[in-house]
């Protein structure tokens, strides 16, 4: 009863914000994202023993972090009729808690490994409902590439599906790392308290429809202009909540300005952020060197990513223990 799985983190394109049900992590509205590779999380789990042990990047997880993992583990145990403890170890190939989606790949890899170790024969959309109990964005990391998590009040409705698009091969994502620790859970908890939240809810359904249509016809400019505008909408909502979250840092704004300058020169490029200071800069393969140079000139570390696929079970030789 042991298995290893990997998953790629997500860049939110139309991002979810706030949870209708914080226990099942049911979001208020639909969301769409794209997975980034080769950044990944690898997780090994094994059932057996008397206690649960969770280790992420070499550190024992406790407190709220362990409670979130418990939600996924307990759901799998209930479905499989398992009564033993579990050992779970996870490693990220990229820096976590800086706005690059580590919780999405973390819970996607954990859910996939747990379901395999428990011998549950589930489809990727079904596994996405397991991962969602740890992080709603993890549902989309399970199905991979461009994926759509639908809102709903149950697992039959609130699950992720992959969106087929010809943009998968051409997209390049220049990641501008702005190291500023961020925490998203409280922002989700207070989402509905922002006076901007109802304005966001009023337009989000139309934005989802626009995004799906733009992906269907592989319209790069339309897809990532929508993603850029959604980043600004999300920031307006988080900044006007009770805690007044302001995630962006001076170098975040510098990257925004560099992207807009490149666009004025005719380069197809758009920025996007999740709840964090780091920036995703979306462009096409033929322009990626120029775009990466401009982002690096803002005084940040850069990575160049491509579109990542779905979560997958790995061979025994990849196990972390």
PDB file of C-alpha atoms in Angstrom:
ATOM      1  CA  UNK A   1       0.000   0.000   0.000  1.00  0.00           C
ATOM      2  CA  UNK A   2       2.634   2.430  -1.194  1.00  0.00           C
ATOM      3  CA  UNK A   3       2.690   4.768  -4.199  1.00  0.00           C
ATOM      4  CA  UNK A   4       4.489   7.811  -5.617  1.00  0.00           C
ATOM      5  CA  UNK A   5       2.999  10.534  -7.796  1.00  0.00           C
ATOM      6  CA  UNK A   6       3.983  13.849  -9.344  1.00  0.00           C
ATOM      7  CA  UNK A   7       1.995  16.948 -10.275  1.00  0.00           C
ATOM      8  CA  UNK A   8       2.746  20.375 -11.721  1.00  0.00           C
ATOM      9  CA  UNK A   9       1.684  23.656 -10.055  1.00  0.00           C
ATOM     10  CA  UNK A  10      -0.831  25.957 -11.689  1.00  0.00           C
ATOM     11  CA  UNK A  11      -0.925  29.514 -12.943  1.00  0.00           C
ATOM     12  CA  UNK A  12      -4.425  30.854 -12.395  1.00  0.00           C
ATOM     13  CA  UNK A  13      -5.962  32.397 -15.509  1.00  0.00           C
ATOM     14  CA  UNK A  14      -9.465  33.027 -14.193  1.00  0.00           C
ATOM     15  CA  UNK A  15      -8.787  32.596 -10.512  1.00  0.00           C
ATOM     16  CA  UNK A  16     -11.126  31.396  -7.805  1.00  0.00           C
ATOM     17  CA  UNK A  17     -11.449  33.521  -4.697  1.00  0.00           C
ATOM     18  CA  UNK A  18     -13.351  32.564  -1.571  1.00  0.00           C
ATOM     19  CA  UNK A  19     -15.018  29.338  -0.496  1.00  0.00           C
ATOM     20  CA  UNK A  20     -18.711  28.610  -0.149  1.00  0.00           C
ATOM     21  CA  UNK A  21     -17.831  25.594   2.034  1.00  0.00           C
ATOM     22  CA  UNK A  22     -14.416  25.795   3.762  1.00  0.00           C
ATOM     23  CA  UNK A  23     -14.445  22.123   4.808  1.00  0.00           C
ATOM     24  CA  UNK A  24     -15.085  20.670   1.354  1.00  0.00           C
ATOM     25  CA  UNK A  25     -13.338  23.699  -0.186  1.00  0.00           C
ATOM     26  CA  UNK A  26     -16.182  24.395  -2.571  1.00  0.00           C
ATOM     27  CA  UNK A  27     -15.434  27.694  -4.364  1.00  0.00           C
ATOM     28  CA  UNK A  28     -17.993  30.399  -5.038  1.00  0.00           C
ATOM     29  CA  UNK A  29     -17.354  30.326  -8.776  1.00  0.00           C
ATOM     30  CA  UNK A  30     -15.617  28.462 -11.602  1.00  0.00           C
ATOM     31  CA  UNK A  31     -11.904  28.861 -12.319  1.00  0.00           C
ATOM     32  CA  UNK A  32      -9.461  28.075 -15.135  1.00  0.00           C
ATOM     33  CA  UNK A  33      -5.693  27.580 -14.947  1.00  0.00           C
ATOM     34  CA  UNK A  34      -2.666  26.204 -16.776  1.00  0.00           C
ATOM     35  CA  UNK A  35      -0.037  23.895 -15.273  1.00  0.00           C
ATOM     36  CA  UNK A  36       3.635  24.916 -15.389  1.00  0.00           C
ATOM     37  CA  UNK A  37       6.465  22.469 -16.121  1.00  0.00           C
ATOM     38  CA  UNK A  38       9.081  21.282 -15.392  1.00  0.00           C
ATOM     39  CA  UNK A  39       8.307  22.672 -11.907  1.00  0.00           C
ATOM     40  CA  UNK A  40       6.706  19.840  -9.968  1.00  0.00           C
ATOM     41  CA  UNK A  41       5.932  18.207  -6.645  1.00  0.00           C
ATOM     42  CA  UNK A  42       6.779  14.546  -6.057  1.00  0.00           C
ATOM     43  CA  UNK A  43       5.033  12.720  -3.211  1.00  0.00           C
ATOM     44  CA  UNK A  44       5.345   9.221  -1.784  1.00  0.00           C
ATOM     45  CA  UNK A  45       2.744   7.764   0.581  1.00  0.00           C
ATOM     46  CA  UNK A  46       2.499   4.458   2.419  1.00  0.00           C
ATOM     47  CA  UNK A  47      -0.329   3.165   4.595  1.00  0.00           C
ATOM     48  CA  UNK A  48       0.583   1.249   7.746  1.00  0.00           C
ATOM     49  CA  UNK A  49       1.515   1.909  11.351  1.00  0.00           C
ATOM     50  CA  UNK A  50      -0.373   3.690  14.092  1.00  0.00           C
ATOM     51  CA  UNK A  51       0.127   7.382  13.333  1.00  0.00           C
ATOM     52  CA  UNK A  52       0.135   9.844  10.470  1.00  0.00           C
ATOM     53  CA  UNK A  53       3.454  11.444   9.572  1.00  0.00           C
ATOM     54  CA  UNK A  54       3.661  14.276   7.031  1.00  0.00           C
ATOM     55  CA  UNK A  55       6.992  15.687   5.771  1.00  0.00           C
ATOM     56  CA  UNK A  56       7.312  18.423   3.132  1.00  0.00           C
ATOM     57  CA  UNK A  57      10.729  19.498   1.840  1.00  0.00           C
ATOM     58  CA  UNK A  58      12.358  17.786   4.822  1.00  0.00           C
ATOM     59  CA  UNK A  59      10.246  19.460   7.513  1.00  0.00           C
ATOM     60  CA  UNK A  60       7.581  17.775   9.631  1.00  0.00           C
ATOM     61  CA  UNK A  61       4.178  19.358   8.979  1.00  0.00           C
ATOM     62  CA  UNK A  62       1.884  20.149  11.914  1.00  0.00           C
ATOM     63  CA  UNK A  63      -0.786  22.685  12.837  1.00  0.00           C
ATOM     64  CA  UNK A  64      -3.061  23.998  10.102  1.00  0.00           C
ATOM     65  CA  UNK A  65      -0.901  22.481   7.381  1.00  0.00           C
ATOM     66  CA  UNK A  66      -1.403  19.005   8.847  1.00  0.00           C
ATOM     67  CA  UNK A  67      -5.142  19.607   9.187  1.00  0.00           C
ATOM     68  CA  UNK A  68      -5.388  20.326   5.463  1.00  0.00           C
ATOM     69  CA  UNK A  69      -3.512  17.124   4.636  1.00  0.00           C
ATOM     70  CA  UNK A  70      -5.755  15.255   7.100  1.00  0.00           C
ATOM     71  CA  UNK A  71      -8.803  16.287   5.074  1.00  0.00           C
ATOM     72  CA  UNK A  72      -7.421  14.530   1.988  1.00  0.00           C
ATOM     73  CA  UNK A  73      -6.008  11.505   3.823  1.00  0.00           C
ATOM     74  CA  UNK A  74      -9.165  10.884   5.858  1.00  0.00           C
ATOM     75  CA  UNK A  75     -11.355  11.087   2.750  1.00  0.00           C
ATOM     76  CA  UNK A  76      -9.228   8.453   0.989  1.00  0.00           C
ATOM     77  CA  UNK A  77      -9.199   6.233   4.082  1.00  0.00           C
ATOM     78  CA  UNK A  78     -12.985   6.466   4.352  1.00  0.00           C
ATOM     79  CA  UNK A  79     -13.461   5.566   0.686  1.00  0.00           C
ATOM     80  CA  UNK A  80     -11.027   2.653   0.839  1.00  0.00           C
ATOM     81  CA  UNK A  81     -11.953   1.336   4.302  1.00  0.00           C
ATOM     82  CA  UNK A  82      -8.391   1.759   5.582  1.00  0.00           C
ATOM     83  CA  UNK A  83      -7.820   2.129   9.316  1.00  0.00           C
ATOM     84  CA  UNK A  84      -4.028   2.447   9.560  1.00  0.00           C
ATOM     85  CA  UNK A  85      -1.832   5.510   9.697  1.00  0.00           C
ATOM     86  CA  UNK A  86      -0.029   6.928   6.677  1.00  0.00           C
ATOM     87  CA  UNK A  87       3.456   8.199   6.010  1.00  0.00           C
ATOM     88  CA  UNK A  88       3.540  11.017   3.435  1.00  0.00           C
ATOM     89  CA  UNK A  89       6.702  12.696   2.178  1.00  0.00           C
ATOM     90  CA  UNK A  90       6.748  15.417  -0.453  1.00  0.00           C
ATOM     91  CA  UNK A  91       9.400  17.476  -2.243  1.00  0.00           C
ATOM     92  CA  UNK A  92       9.039  20.554  -4.460  1.00  0.00           C
ATOM     93  CA  UNK A  93      11.397  21.434  -7.300  1.00  0.00           C
ATOM     94  CA  UNK A  94      10.573  25.135  -6.885  1.00  0.00           C
ATOM     95  CA  UNK A  95      10.271  27.655  -4.058  1.00  0.00           C
ATOM     96  CA  UNK A  96       6.989  27.480  -2.145  1.00  0.00           C
ATOM     97  CA  UNK A  97       4.830  30.202  -0.551  1.00  0.00           C
ATOM     98  CA  UNK A  98       5.888  32.879  -3.049  1.00  0.00           C
ATOM     99  CA  UNK A  99       2.876  32.801  -5.374  1.00  0.00           C
ATOM    100  CA  UNK A 100       3.778  29.908  -7.692  1.00  0.00           C
ATOM    101  CA  UNK A 101       1.047  27.451  -6.738  1.00  0.00           C
ATOM    102  CA  UNK A 102       2.865  24.992  -4.473  1.00  0.00           C
ATOM    103  CA  UNK A 103      -0.348  23.986  -2.688  1.00  0.00           C
ATOM    104  CA  UNK A 104      -1.911  23.043  -6.032  1.00  0.00           C
ATOM    105  CA  UNK A 105       0.822  20.606  -7.048  1.00  0.00           C
ATOM    106  CA  UNK A 106       1.307  19.456  -3.458  1.00  0.00           C
ATOM    107  CA  UNK A 107      -2.262  18.336  -2.900  1.00  0.00           C
ATOM    108  CA  UNK A 108      -2.620  17.044  -6.467  1.00  0.00           C
ATOM    109  CA  UNK A 109       0.399  14.777  -6.066  1.00  0.00           C
ATOM    110  CA  UNK A 110      -0.739  13.714  -2.582  1.00  0.00           C
ATOM    111  CA  UNK A 111      -4.265  12.858  -3.719  1.00  0.00           C
ATOM    112  CA  UNK A 112      -2.999  10.907  -6.729  1.00  0.00           C
ATOM    113  CA  UNK A 113      -0.490   8.938  -4.656  1.00  0.00           C
ATOM    114  CA  UNK A 114      -3.008   8.271  -1.869  1.00  0.00           C
ATOM    115  CA  UNK A 115      -5.648   6.980  -4.288  1.00  0.00           C
ATOM    116  CA  UNK A 116      -3.087   4.702  -5.943  1.00  0.00           C
ATOM    117  CA  UNK A 117      -1.770   3.394  -2.606  1.00  0.00           C
ATOM    118  CA  UNK A 118      -5.341   2.757  -1.439  1.00  0.00           C
ATOM    119  CA  UNK A 119      -6.073   0.895  -4.708  1.00  0.00           C
ATOM    120  CA  UNK A 120      -8.925   3.249  -5.628  1.00  0.00           C
ATOM    121  CA  UNK A 121      -9.648   3.058  -9.358  1.00  0.00           C
ATOM    122  CA  UNK A 122     -10.623   6.677 -10.041  1.00  0.00           C
ATOM    123  CA  UNK A 123     -10.531   8.889 -13.129  1.00  0.00           C
ATOM    124  CA  UNK A 124      -8.552  12.140 -13.050  1.00  0.00           C
ATOM    125  CA  UNK A 125     -11.746  14.234 -12.606  1.00  0.00           C
ATOM    126  CA  UNK A 126     -12.694  11.967  -9.694  1.00  0.00           C
ATOM    127  CA  UNK A 127      -9.227  12.326  -8.141  1.00  0.00           C
ATOM    128  CA  UNK A 128      -9.605  16.087  -8.579  1.00  0.00           C
ATOM    129  CA  UNK A 129     -12.457  16.018  -6.038  1.00  0.00           C
ATOM    130  CA  UNK A 130     -10.116  14.342  -3.541  1.00  0.00           C
ATOM    131  CA  UNK A 131      -7.348  16.899  -4.101  1.00  0.00           C
ATOM    132  CA  UNK A 132      -9.856  19.760  -3.833  1.00  0.00           C
ATOM    133  CA  UNK A 133     -10.318  18.979  -0.136  1.00  0.00           C
ATOM    134  CA  UNK A 134      -6.780  20.236   0.421  1.00  0.00           C
ATOM    135  CA  UNK A 135      -6.777  23.087  -2.098  1.00  0.00           C
ATOM    136  CA  UNK A 136      -9.342  23.999  -4.744  1.00  0.00           C
ATOM    137  CA  UNK A 137      -6.556  24.858  -7.173  1.00  0.00           C
ATOM    138  CA  UNK A 138      -5.149  21.345  -6.711  1.00  0.00           C
ATOM    139  CA  UNK A 139      -8.193  19.952  -8.506  1.00  0.00           C
ATOM    140  CA  UNK A 140      -6.977  21.639 -11.690  1.00  0.00           C
ATOM    141  CA  UNK A 141      -3.410  20.427 -11.141  1.00  0.00           C
ATOM    142  CA  UNK A 142      -4.742  16.860 -11.178  1.00  0.00           C
ATOM    143  CA  UNK A 143      -6.239  17.135 -14.667  1.00  0.00           C
ATOM    144  CA  UNK A 144      -3.311  19.256 -15.868  1.00  0.00           C
ATOM    145  CA  UNK A 145      -2.502  21.558 -18.788  1.00  0.00           C
ATOM    146  CA  UNK A 146      -5.407  24.013 -19.257  1.00  0.00           C
ATOM    147  CA  UNK A 147      -8.141  22.916 -16.850  1.00  0.00           C
ATOM    148  CA  UNK A 148     -11.513  24.173 -15.658  1.00  0.00           C
ATOM    149  CA  UNK A 149     -12.816  23.628 -12.117  1.00  0.00           C
ATOM    150  CA  UNK A 150     -16.562  23.999 -12.030  1.00  0.00           C
ATOM    151  CA  UNK A 151     -18.301  25.317  -8.933  1.00  0.00           C
ATOM    152  CA  UNK A 152     -20.890  23.113  -7.272  1.00  0.00           C
ATOM    153  CA  UNK A 153     -22.240  21.831  -3.983  1.00  0.00           C
ATOM    154  CA  UNK A 154     -21.020  18.237  -4.322  1.00  0.00           C
ATOM    155  CA  UNK A 155     -18.297  16.089  -5.867  1.00  0.00           C
ATOM    156  CA  UNK A 156     -20.434  15.245  -8.884  1.00  0.00           C
ATOM    157  CA  UNK A 157     -20.471  18.896  -9.926  1.00  0.00           C
ATOM    158  CA  UNK A 158     -17.381  20.466  -8.342  1.00  0.00           C
ATOM    159  CA  UNK A 159     -14.608  18.720 -10.245  1.00  0.00           C
ATOM    160  CA  UNK A 160     -11.980  19.614 -12.806  1.00  0.00           C
ATOM    161  CA  UNK A 161     -11.820  18.843 -16.518  1.00  0.00           C
ATOM    162  CA  UNK A 162      -9.067  19.448 -19.054  1.00  0.00           C
ATOM    163  CA  UNK A 163      -9.645  21.965 -21.851  1.00  0.00           C
ATOM    164  CA  UNK A 164      -8.077  20.956 -25.161  1.00  0.00           C
ATOM    165  CA  UNK A 165      -6.346  23.836 -26.968  1.00  0.00           C
ATOM    166  CA  UNK A 166      -3.578  24.264 -29.526  1.00  0.00           C
ATOM    167  CA  UNK A 167      -1.902  26.806 -27.237  1.00  0.00           C
ATOM    168  CA  UNK A 168      -0.311  23.989 -25.214  1.00  0.00           C
ATOM    169  CA  UNK A 169       2.719  23.691 -27.518  1.00  0.00           C
ATOM    170  CA  UNK A 170       3.488  27.387 -28.094  1.00  0.00           C
ATOM    171  CA  UNK A 171       3.025  28.939 -24.647  1.00  0.00           C
ATOM    172  CA  UNK A 172       6.087  29.904 -22.630  1.00  0.00           C
ATOM    173  CA  UNK A 173       5.843  31.252 -19.099  1.00  0.00           C
ATOM    174  CA  UNK A 174       8.652  33.411 -17.749  1.00  0.00           C
ATOM    175  CA  UNK A 175       8.402  33.270 -13.973  1.00  0.00           C
ATOM    176  CA  UNK A 176       9.685  36.356 -12.170  1.00  0.00           C
ATOM    177  CA  UNK A 177      10.458  35.329  -8.580  1.00  0.00           C
ATOM    178  CA  UNK A 178       9.731  38.072  -6.065  1.00  0.00           C
ATOM    179  CA  UNK A 179      10.476  36.412  -2.699  1.00  0.00           C
ATOM    180  CA  UNK A 180       7.802  37.665  -0.346  1.00  0.00           C
ATOM    181  CA  UNK A 181       6.079  35.111   1.879  1.00  0.00           C
ATOM    182  CA  UNK A 182       2.329  35.040   1.408  1.00  0.00           C
ATOM    183  CA  UNK A 183      -0.632  33.295   3.011  1.00  0.00           C
ATOM    184  CA  UNK A 184      -3.854  32.803   1.056  1.00  0.00           C
ATOM    185  CA  UNK A 185      -6.205  30.987   3.394  1.00  0.00           C
ATOM    186  CA  UNK A 186      -7.313  34.040   5.395  1.00  0.00           C
ATOM    187  CA  UNK A 187      -7.810  35.963   2.156  1.00  0.00           C
ATOM    188  CA  UNK A 188     -10.178  33.229   0.972  1.00  0.00           C
ATOM    189  CA  UNK A 189     -12.002  33.234   4.308  1.00  0.00           C
ATOM    190  CA  UNK A 190     -12.761  36.953   4.139  1.00  0.00           C
ATOM    191  CA  UNK A 191     -13.387  37.159   0.372  1.00  0.00           C
ATOM    192  CA  UNK A 192     -17.111  37.867   0.630  1.00  0.00           C
ATOM    193  CA  UNK A 193     -16.458  40.735   3.073  1.00  0.00           C
ATOM    194  CA  UNK A 194     -14.891  42.887   0.354  1.00  0.00           C
ATOM    195  CA  UNK A 195     -17.255  45.411  -1.215  1.00  0.00           C
ATOM    196  CA  UNK A 196     -15.626  44.453  -4.538  1.00  0.00           C
ATOM    197  CA  UNK A 197     -16.548  40.772  -4.236  1.00  0.00           C
ATOM    198  CA  UNK A 198     -20.080  41.089  -5.632  1.00  0.00           C
ATOM    199  CA  UNK A 199     -18.688  43.092  -8.556  1.00  0.00           C
ATOM    200  CA  UNK A 200     -16.258  40.247  -9.227  1.00  0.00           C
ATOM    201  CA  UNK A 201     -19.068  37.691  -9.011  1.00  0.00           C
ATOM    202  CA  UNK A 202     -21.127  39.735 -11.487  1.00  0.00           C
ATOM    203  CA  UNK A 203     -18.558  39.438 -14.275  1.00  0.00           C
ATOM    204  CA  UNK A 204     -16.751  36.162 -13.510  1.00  0.00           C
ATOM    205  CA  UNK A 205     -19.205  33.877 -15.339  1.00  0.00           C
ATOM    206  CA  UNK A 206     -18.873  35.867 -18.535  1.00  0.00           C
ATOM    207  CA  UNK A 207     -15.106  35.823 -18.143  1.00  0.00           C
ATOM    208  CA  UNK A 208     -15.111  32.028 -17.826  1.00  0.00           C
ATOM    209  CA  UNK A 209     -17.130  31.752 -21.048  1.00  0.00           C
ATOM    210  CA  UNK A 210     -14.776  34.178 -22.826  1.00  0.00           C
ATOM    211  CA  UNK A 211     -11.724  32.250 -21.631  1.00  0.00           C
ATOM    212  CA  UNK A 212     -13.066  28.878 -22.761  1.00  0.00           C
ATOM    213  CA  UNK A 213     -13.921  30.297 -26.180  1.00  0.00           C
ATOM    214  CA  UNK A 214     -10.516  31.939 -26.561  1.00  0.00           C
ATOM    215  CA  UNK A 215      -8.791  28.673 -25.617  1.00  0.00           C
ATOM    216  CA  UNK A 216     -10.939  26.739 -28.080  1.00  0.00           C
ATOM    217  CA  UNK A 217      -9.689  28.855 -30.987  1.00  0.00           C
ATOM    218  CA  UNK A 218      -6.166  29.200 -29.508  1.00  0.00           C
ATOM    219  CA  UNK A 219      -6.306  33.017 -29.448  1.00  0.00           C
ATOM    220  CA  UNK A 220      -3.166  33.784 -27.404  1.00  0.00           C
ATOM    221  CA  UNK A 221      -3.728  37.539 -27.072  1.00  0.00           C
ATOM    222  CA  UNK A 222      -7.330  37.122 -25.961  1.00  0.00           C
ATOM    223  CA  UNK A 223      -6.556  34.351 -23.450  1.00  0.00           C
ATOM    224  CA  UNK A 224      -3.774  36.191 -21.693  1.00  0.00           C
ATOM    225  CA  UNK A 225      -5.322  39.638 -21.845  1.00  0.00           C
ATOM    226  CA  UNK A 226      -8.230  38.072 -19.943  1.00  0.00           C
ATOM    227  CA  UNK A 227      -5.756  36.518 -17.471  1.00  0.00           C
ATOM    228  CA  UNK A 228      -4.005  39.873 -16.948  1.00  0.00           C
ATOM    229  CA  UNK A 229      -7.284  41.660 -16.290  1.00  0.00           C
ATOM    230  CA  UNK A 230      -8.381  38.901 -13.923  1.00  0.00           C
ATOM    231  CA  UNK A 231      -5.179  39.371 -11.911  1.00  0.00           C
ATOM    232  CA  UNK A 232      -6.067  43.033 -11.417  1.00  0.00           C
ATOM    233  CA  UNK A 233      -9.641  42.136 -10.475  1.00  0.00           C
ATOM    234  CA  UNK A 234      -8.436  39.615  -7.900  1.00  0.00           C
ATOM    235  CA  UNK A 235      -6.023  42.123  -6.381  1.00  0.00           C
ATOM    236  CA  UNK A 236      -8.791  44.718  -6.111  1.00  0.00           C
ATOM    237  CA  UNK A 237     -10.875  42.212  -4.159  1.00  0.00           C
ATOM    238  CA  UNK A 238      -8.118  41.073  -1.787  1.00  0.00           C
ATOM    239  CA  UNK A 239      -6.934  44.633  -1.126  1.00  0.00           C
ATOM    240  CA  UNK A 240     -10.431  45.771  -0.155  1.00  0.00           C
ATOM    241  CA  UNK A 241     -11.124  42.935   2.291  1.00  0.00           C
ATOM    242  CA  UNK A 242     -10.980  43.473   6.066  1.00  0.00           C
ATOM    243  CA  UNK A 243      -7.239  42.690   6.286  1.00  0.00           C
ATOM    244  CA  UNK A 244      -6.359  44.873   3.285  1.00  0.00           C
ATOM    245  CA  UNK A 245      -4.001  42.313   1.738  1.00  0.00           C
ATOM    246  CA  UNK A 246      -1.397  43.923  -0.525  1.00  0.00           C
ATOM    247  CA  UNK A 247       0.789  41.191  -1.988  1.00  0.00           C
ATOM    248  CA  UNK A 248       2.611  43.140  -4.694  1.00  0.00           C
ATOM    249  CA  UNK A 249       6.113  44.482  -4.094  1.00  0.00           C
ATOM    250  CA  UNK A 250       8.082  47.179  -6.003  1.00  0.00           C
ATOM    251  CA  UNK A 251       9.676  44.571  -8.264  1.00  0.00           C
ATOM    252  CA  UNK A 252       6.218  43.159  -9.030  1.00  0.00           C
ATOM    253  CA  UNK A 253       5.201  46.540 -10.428  1.00  0.00           C
ATOM    254  CA  UNK A 254       8.514  46.839 -12.262  1.00  0.00           C
ATOM    255  CA  UNK A 255       7.742  43.590 -14.101  1.00  0.00           C
ATOM    256  CA  UNK A 256       4.254  44.861 -14.979  1.00  0.00           C
ATOM    257  CA  UNK A 257       5.802  47.989 -16.493  1.00  0.00           C
ATOM    258  CA  UNK A 258       8.422  45.985 -18.404  1.00  0.00           C
ATOM    259  CA  UNK A 259       5.705  43.770 -19.873  1.00  0.00           C
ATOM    260  CA  UNK A 260       3.646  46.751 -20.983  1.00  0.00           C
ATOM    261  CA  UNK A 261       6.715  48.352 -22.578  1.00  0.00           C
ATOM    262  CA  UNK A 262       7.403  45.163 -24.539  1.00  0.00           C
ATOM    263  CA  UNK A 263       3.789  45.022 -25.644  1.00  0.00           C
ATOM    264  CA  UNK A 264       4.001  48.615 -26.896  1.00  0.00           C
ATOM    265  CA  UNK A 265       6.897  47.397 -29.063  1.00  0.00           C
ATOM    266  CA  UNK A 266       4.726  44.672 -30.596  1.00  0.00           C
ATOM    267  CA  UNK A 267       5.775  41.688 -28.475  1.00  0.00           C
ATOM    268  CA  UNK A 268       2.891  39.344 -27.554  1.00  0.00           C
ATOM    269  CA  UNK A 269       3.303  39.277 -23.770  1.00  0.00           C
ATOM    270  CA  UNK A 270       1.017  39.597 -20.735  1.00  0.00           C
ATOM    271  CA  UNK A 271       1.519  39.417 -16.967  1.00  0.00           C
ATOM    272  CA  UNK A 272      -0.453  37.442 -14.424  1.00  0.00           C
ATOM    273  CA  UNK A 273      -0.300  37.036 -10.654  1.00  0.00           C
ATOM    274  CA  UNK A 274      -2.042  34.845  -8.138  1.00  0.00           C
ATOM    275  CA  UNK A 275      -2.125  35.784  -4.448  1.00  0.00           C
ATOM    276  CA  UNK A 276       1.549  36.636  -4.176  1.00  0.00           C
ATOM    277  CA  UNK A 277       4.269  39.049  -5.283  1.00  0.00           C
ATOM    278  CA  UNK A 278       5.817  36.801  -7.942  1.00  0.00           C
ATOM    279  CA  UNK A 279       4.749  37.243 -11.559  1.00  0.00           C
ATOM    280  CA  UNK A 280       3.932  34.907 -14.431  1.00  0.00           C
ATOM    281  CA  UNK A 281       4.828  36.504 -17.760  1.00  0.00           C
ATOM    282  CA  UNK A 282       3.098  34.747 -20.654  1.00  0.00           C
ATOM    283  CA  UNK A 283       4.531  34.843 -24.153  1.00  0.00           C
ATOM    284  CA  UNK A 284       5.204  32.667 -27.192  1.00  0.00           C
ATOM    285  CA  UNK A 285       8.278  30.507 -27.804  1.00  0.00           C
ATOM    286  CA  UNK A 286       9.832  32.780 -30.448  1.00  0.00           C
ATOM    287  CA  UNK A 287       9.848  35.774 -28.066  1.00  0.00           C
ATOM    288  CA  UNK A 288      10.836  34.048 -24.830  1.00  0.00           C
ATOM    289  CA  UNK A 289      14.531  35.055 -24.779  1.00  0.00           C
ATOM    290  CA  UNK A 290      13.726  38.751 -25.171  1.00  0.00           C
ATOM    291  CA  UNK A 291      10.976  38.553 -22.558  1.00  0.00           C
ATOM    292  CA  UNK A 292      13.154  36.702 -20.041  1.00  0.00           C
ATOM    293  CA  UNK A 293      15.911  39.295 -20.441  1.00  0.00           C
ATOM    294  CA  UNK A 294      13.460  42.133 -19.767  1.00  0.00           C
ATOM    295  CA  UNK A 295      12.065  40.413 -16.675  1.00  0.00           C
ATOM    296  CA  UNK A 296      15.566  39.657 -15.338  1.00  0.00           C
ATOM    297  CA  UNK A 297      16.478  43.325 -15.791  1.00  0.00           C
ATOM    298  CA  UNK A 298      13.885  44.064 -13.078  1.00  0.00           C
ATOM    299  CA  UNK A 299      16.288  42.509 -10.571  1.00  0.00           C
ATOM    300  CA  UNK A 300      14.565  39.147 -10.103  1.00  0.00           C
ATOM    301  CA  UNK A 301      15.412  35.495 -10.637  1.00  0.00           C
ATOM    302  CA  UNK A 302      13.677  33.980 -13.631  1.00  0.00           C
ATOM    303  CA  UNK A 303      12.535  30.550 -14.753  1.00  0.00           C
ATOM    304  CA  UNK A 304      11.133  29.562 -18.139  1.00  0.00           C
ATOM    305  CA  UNK A 305       8.299  27.082 -17.992  1.00  0.00           C
ATOM    306  CA  UNK A 306       6.141  25.246 -20.494  1.00  0.00           C
ATOM    307  CA  UNK A 307       2.693  23.705 -20.160  1.00  0.00           C
ATOM    308  CA  UNK A 308       2.652  20.747 -17.769  1.00  0.00           C
ATOM    309  CA  UNK A 309       0.464  17.686 -18.055  1.00  0.00           C
ATOM    310  CA  UNK A 310      -1.767  15.945 -15.511  1.00  0.00           C
ATOM    311  CA  UNK A 311      -0.767  14.354 -12.224  1.00  0.00           C
ATOM    312  CA  UNK A 312       0.597  10.857 -12.678  1.00  0.00           C
ATOM    313  CA  UNK A 313       1.661   7.814 -10.694  1.00  0.00           C
ATOM    314  CA  UNK A 314       5.392   7.203 -10.921  1.00  0.00           C
ATOM    315  CA  UNK A 315       7.345   3.924 -10.851  1.00  0.00           C
ATOM    316  CA  UNK A 316       8.545   2.475  -7.560  1.00  0.00           C
ATOM    317  CA  UNK A 317      12.105   3.555  -8.368  1.00  0.00           C
ATOM    318  CA  UNK A 318      11.060   7.220  -7.955  1.00  0.00           C
ATOM    319  CA  UNK A 319       9.852   6.745  -4.369  1.00  0.00           C
ATOM    320  CA  UNK A 320      11.190   9.184  -1.763  1.00  0.00           C
ATOM    321  CA  UNK A 321      11.495   6.426   0.854  1.00  0.00           C
TER     322      UNK A 321
END
